[in-house]
């Protein structure tokens, strides 16, 4: 269980997005093609805000590792009341993906859930 209080007070030049990234598991192949459900409780102080929820598969920093894959899962519209949001998904298949060249793998591959902030 994590609790985060987020307040954005600026938007630097060149910034394209901000997100919270929550690690789900190390070793990307562990959850390939598996059903997953998670829940987030959230609210905003004043203005309703829409957040986009992503899964992000990171295949590691090893030589010839596949590029990370970020998939939009859902959007949630926050209100001023604490609300539980349930997100269900199937973790994308890793077939055809590479963790890197044999002997040059870094064992830092992982699966994340990202909440993109406005």
Coordinates of C-alpha atoms in Angstrom, one line a residue:
X1 CA 0.0 0.0 0.0
X2 CA 1.4 3.4 -1.0
X3 CA 0.1 6.9 -0.3
X4 CA 1.2 9.8 -2.5
X5 CA 0.2 13.4 -2.2
X6 CA 0.9 15.2 -5.5
X7 CA 0.8 18.9 -6.2
X8 CA 2.1 20.3 -9.5
X9 CA 3.1 24.0 -9.2
X10 CA 4.9 24.4 -12.5
X11 CA 5.3 23.1 -16.0
X12 CA 9.0 23.3 -17.2
X13 CA 9.7 24.0 -20.9
X14 CA 10.0 20.8 -22.9
X15 CA 8.2 18.7 -20.3
X16 CA 5.7 16.3 -22.1
X17 CA 4.3 14.3 -19.2
X18 CA 4.6 13.4 -15.5
X19 CA 3.7 10.0 -14.1
X20 CA 3.9 7.9 -11.0
X21 CA 5.4 4.5 -11.7
X22 CA 4.6 1.6 -9.5
X23 CA 6.7 -1.6 -9.8
X24 CA 4.6 -4.8 -10.1
X25 CA 7.3 -7.4 -10.6
X26 CA 10.8 -7.9 -11.7
X27 CA 11.4 -10.4 -14.5
X28 CA 9.0 -9.4 -17.2
X29 CA 8.2 -13.0 -18.3
X30 CA 6.6 -13.9 -14.9
X31 CA 3.2 -12.4 -15.7
X32 CA 3.1 -12.7 -19.5
X33 CA -0.5 -13.2 -20.6
X34 CA -1.8 -13.2 -17.0
X35 CA -5.0 -11.5 -15.8
X36 CA -4.4 -8.8 -13.3
X37 CA -6.6 -6.4 -11.3
X38 CA -5.5 -3.6 -9.2
X39 CA -7.3 -0.8 -7.3
X40 CA -6.4 2.7 -6.6
X41 CA -8.1 5.2 -4.3
X42 CA -7.9 8.8 -5.4
X43 CA -9.4 12.2 -5.2
X44 CA -8.5 15.8 -6.1
X45 CA -8.7 19.0 -4.0
X46 CA -10.7 21.2 -6.4
X47 CA -11.0 20.5 -10.1
X48 CA -12.0 17.1 -11.6
X49 CA -9.0 15.7 -13.3
X50 CA -8.6 12.7 -15.7
X51 CA -5.6 10.4 -15.3
X52 CA -4.5 7.8 -17.8
X53 CA -3.4 4.4 -16.5
X54 CA -0.7 2.5 -18.4
X55 CA 1.2 -0.8 -18.2
X56 CA 4.9 -0.5 -19.0
X57 CA 7.0 -3.5 -19.9
X58 CA 10.7 -2.7 -19.6
X59 CA 12.8 -5.4 -21.2
X60 CA 16.1 -4.4 -19.6
X61 CA 19.1 -2.4 -20.4
X62 CA 21.1 -5.3 -21.9
X63 CA 22.5 -5.3 -25.4
X64 CA 19.8 -5.8 -28.0
X65 CA 16.9 -5.8 -25.4
X66 CA 13.5 -4.9 -26.9
X67 CA 12.3 -1.4 -26.6
X68 CA 9.9 -0.7 -23.6
X69 CA 6.2 -1.1 -24.4
X70 CA 3.8 1.3 -22.8
X71 CA 0.1 0.4 -23.2
X72 CA -2.9 2.6 -22.2
X73 CA -5.2 0.6 -20.0
X74 CA -7.9 3.0 -18.9
X75 CA -8.7 6.5 -17.8
X76 CA -10.1 7.6 -14.4
X77 CA -11.8 10.9 -13.7
X78 CA -11.0 12.0 -10.2
X79 CA -13.5 14.0 -8.1
X80 CA -13.3 15.7 -4.8
X81 CA -14.5 12.5 -3.0
X82 CA -12.2 9.6 -2.2
X83 CA -13.2 6.9 -4.8
X84 CA -11.9 3.4 -5.5
X85 CA -11.1 2.7 -9.1
X86 CA -10.6 -0.9 -10.3
X87 CA -8.5 -1.6 -13.3
X88 CA -8.5 -5.1 -14.9
X89 CA -6.1 -6.1 -17.7
X90 CA -4.3 -8.9 -19.3
X91 CA -0.5 -8.4 -19.2
X92 CA 0.8 -8.2 -22.7
X93 CA 2.5 -11.3 -24.2
X94 CA 6.3 -11.2 -24.2
X95 CA 6.6 -13.6 -27.1
X96 CA 9.0 -12.3 -29.7
X97 CA 10.6 -9.9 -27.2
X98 CA 14.2 -10.0 -26.1
X99 CA 15.8 -9.4 -22.8
X100 CA 19.1 -8.8 -24.6
X101 CA 21.9 -10.7 -26.1
X102 CA 22.7 -14.0 -24.2
X103 CA 25.6 -13.3 -21.8
X104 CA 24.9 -9.5 -21.9
X105 CA 21.6 -9.4 -20.2
X106 CA 21.3 -7.1 -17.2
X107 CA 18.5 -8.8 -15.2
X108 CA 16.8 -5.4 -14.7
X109 CA 13.6 -6.1 -16.8
X110 CA 10.4 -5.4 -15.0
X111 CA 6.6 -4.7 -15.3
X112 CA 5.2 -1.3 -14.0
X113 CA 1.9 0.4 -13.7
X114 CA 2.0 4.1 -14.5
X115 CA -0.4 6.8 -13.6
X116 CA 0.0 9.8 -15.9
X117 CA -0.6 13.2 -14.3
X118 CA -2.1 16.1 -16.2

